[in-house]
CSV table of C-alpha atoms in Angstrom, one decimal:
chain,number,residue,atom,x,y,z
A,1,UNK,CA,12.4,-67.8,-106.3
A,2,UNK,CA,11.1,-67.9,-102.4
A,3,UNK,CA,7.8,-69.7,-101.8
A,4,UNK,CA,6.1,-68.5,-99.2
A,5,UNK,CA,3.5,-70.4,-97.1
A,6,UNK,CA,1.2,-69.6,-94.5
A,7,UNK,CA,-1.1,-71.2,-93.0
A,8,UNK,CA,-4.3,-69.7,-91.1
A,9,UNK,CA,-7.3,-71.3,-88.6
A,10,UNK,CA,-10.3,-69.8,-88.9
A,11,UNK,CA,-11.7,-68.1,-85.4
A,12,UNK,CA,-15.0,-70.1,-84.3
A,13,UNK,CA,-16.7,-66.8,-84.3
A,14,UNK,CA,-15.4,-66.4,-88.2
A,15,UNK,CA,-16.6,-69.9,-88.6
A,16,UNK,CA,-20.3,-69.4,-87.3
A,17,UNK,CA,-20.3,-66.0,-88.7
A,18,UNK,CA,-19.6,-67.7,-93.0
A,19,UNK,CA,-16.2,-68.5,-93.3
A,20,UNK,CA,-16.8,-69.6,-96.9
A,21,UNK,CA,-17.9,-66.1,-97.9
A,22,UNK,CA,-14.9,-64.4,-95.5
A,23,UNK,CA,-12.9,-66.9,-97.7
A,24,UNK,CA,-13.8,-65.7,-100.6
A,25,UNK,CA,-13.4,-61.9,-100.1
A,26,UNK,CA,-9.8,-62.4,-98.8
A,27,UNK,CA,-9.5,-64.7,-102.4
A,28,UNK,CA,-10.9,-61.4,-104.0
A,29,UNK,CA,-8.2,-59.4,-102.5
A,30,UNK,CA,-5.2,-61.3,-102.3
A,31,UNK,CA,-6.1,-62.1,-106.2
A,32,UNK,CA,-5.4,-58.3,-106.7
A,33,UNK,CA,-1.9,-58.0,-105.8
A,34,UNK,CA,0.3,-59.9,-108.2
A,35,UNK,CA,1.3,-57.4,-110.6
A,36,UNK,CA,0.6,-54.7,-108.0
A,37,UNK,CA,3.6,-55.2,-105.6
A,38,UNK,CA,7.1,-56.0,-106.6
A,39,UNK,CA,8.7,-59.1,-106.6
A,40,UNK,CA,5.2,-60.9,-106.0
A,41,UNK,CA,4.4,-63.5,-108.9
A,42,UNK,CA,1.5,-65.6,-108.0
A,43,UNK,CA,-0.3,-65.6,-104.8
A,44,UNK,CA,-3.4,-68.1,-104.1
A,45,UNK,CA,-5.3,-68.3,-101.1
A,46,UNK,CA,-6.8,-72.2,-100.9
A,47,UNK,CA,-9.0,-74.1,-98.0
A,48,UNK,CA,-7.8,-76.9,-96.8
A,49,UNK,CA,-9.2,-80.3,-97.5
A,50,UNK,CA,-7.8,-82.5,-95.5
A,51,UNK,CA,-8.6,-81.5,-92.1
A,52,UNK,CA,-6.3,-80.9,-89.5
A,53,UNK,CA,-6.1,-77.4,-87.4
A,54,UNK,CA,-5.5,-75.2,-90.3
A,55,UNK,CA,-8.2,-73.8,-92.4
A,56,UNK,CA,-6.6,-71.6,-94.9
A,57,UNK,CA,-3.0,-71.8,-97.1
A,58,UNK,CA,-1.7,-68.6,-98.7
A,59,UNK,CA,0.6,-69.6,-101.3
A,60,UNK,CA,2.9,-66.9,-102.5
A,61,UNK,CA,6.0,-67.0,-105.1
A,62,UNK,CA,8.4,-64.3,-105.2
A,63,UNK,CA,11.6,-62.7,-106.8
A,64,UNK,CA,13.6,-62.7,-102.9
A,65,UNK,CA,13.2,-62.2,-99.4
A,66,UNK,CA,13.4,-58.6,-100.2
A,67,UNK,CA,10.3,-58.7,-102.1
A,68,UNK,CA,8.4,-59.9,-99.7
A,69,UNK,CA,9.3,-58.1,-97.1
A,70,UNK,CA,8.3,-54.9,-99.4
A,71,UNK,CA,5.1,-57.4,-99.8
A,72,UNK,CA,4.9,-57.4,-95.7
A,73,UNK,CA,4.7,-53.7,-95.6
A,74,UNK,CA,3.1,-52.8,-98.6
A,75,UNK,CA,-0.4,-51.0,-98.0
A,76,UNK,CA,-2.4,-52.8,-99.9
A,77,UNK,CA,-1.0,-55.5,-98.0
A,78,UNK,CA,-1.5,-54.1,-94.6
A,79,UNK,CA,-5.0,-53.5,-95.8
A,80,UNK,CA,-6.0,-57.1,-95.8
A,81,UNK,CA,-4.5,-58.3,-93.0
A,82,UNK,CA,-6.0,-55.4,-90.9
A,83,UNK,CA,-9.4,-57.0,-91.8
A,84,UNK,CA,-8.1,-60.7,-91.3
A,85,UNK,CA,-6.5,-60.3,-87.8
A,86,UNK,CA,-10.5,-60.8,-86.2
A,87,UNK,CA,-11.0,-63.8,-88.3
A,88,UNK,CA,-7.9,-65.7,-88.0
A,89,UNK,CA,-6.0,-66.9,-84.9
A,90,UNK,CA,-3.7,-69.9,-85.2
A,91,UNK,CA,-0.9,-69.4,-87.8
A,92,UNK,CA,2.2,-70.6,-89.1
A,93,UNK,CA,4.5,-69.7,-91.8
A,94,UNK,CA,7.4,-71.3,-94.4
A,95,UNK,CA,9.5,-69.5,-96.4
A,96,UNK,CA,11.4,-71.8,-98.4
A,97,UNK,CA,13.9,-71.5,-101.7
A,98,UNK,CA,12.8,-72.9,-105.1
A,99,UNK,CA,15.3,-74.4,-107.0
């Protein structure tokens, strides 16, 4: 099992603009997927509470790197983060192997 983390800043414009309700729209979406692309289990998009220069963390567990990169290149995939790339600039991402 690969856990894979990413975390996203909101853009200041996203901010001023509701990032609560941009927040929960890509919640909505990214809720859709698990049982819609192979190899994805769970996936949960979460704000963070504790400050810091990240806003967002998408958590996501799946079957192998394999899966997620079908997940990377998936449509419906590419259909979220085509509408995310205006509201998100700073990013950083973990993939790391569950025991």
């Amino acid at each position: 099992m690969i856990e894979h983390i990413l975390l996203w800043q909101f853009t200041e414009q996203a901010k001023a603009e509701g990032a609560a309700e941009k927040l929960a729209y890509l919640q909505r979406r990214f809720a859709a997927l698990p049982g819609r692309i192979e190899g994805l289990h769970r996936l949960r998009l979460l704000p963070n509470v504790n400050g810091g220069p990240y806003d967002l963390a998408l958590i996501a567990e799946f079957d192998s790197m394999e899966a997620i990169r079908r997940y990377q290149q998936h449509p419906l995939h590419l259909d979220i983060q085509q509408t995310a790339k205006s509201w998100v600039t700073g990013r950083a991402c973990v993939d790391v192997e569950m025991p």
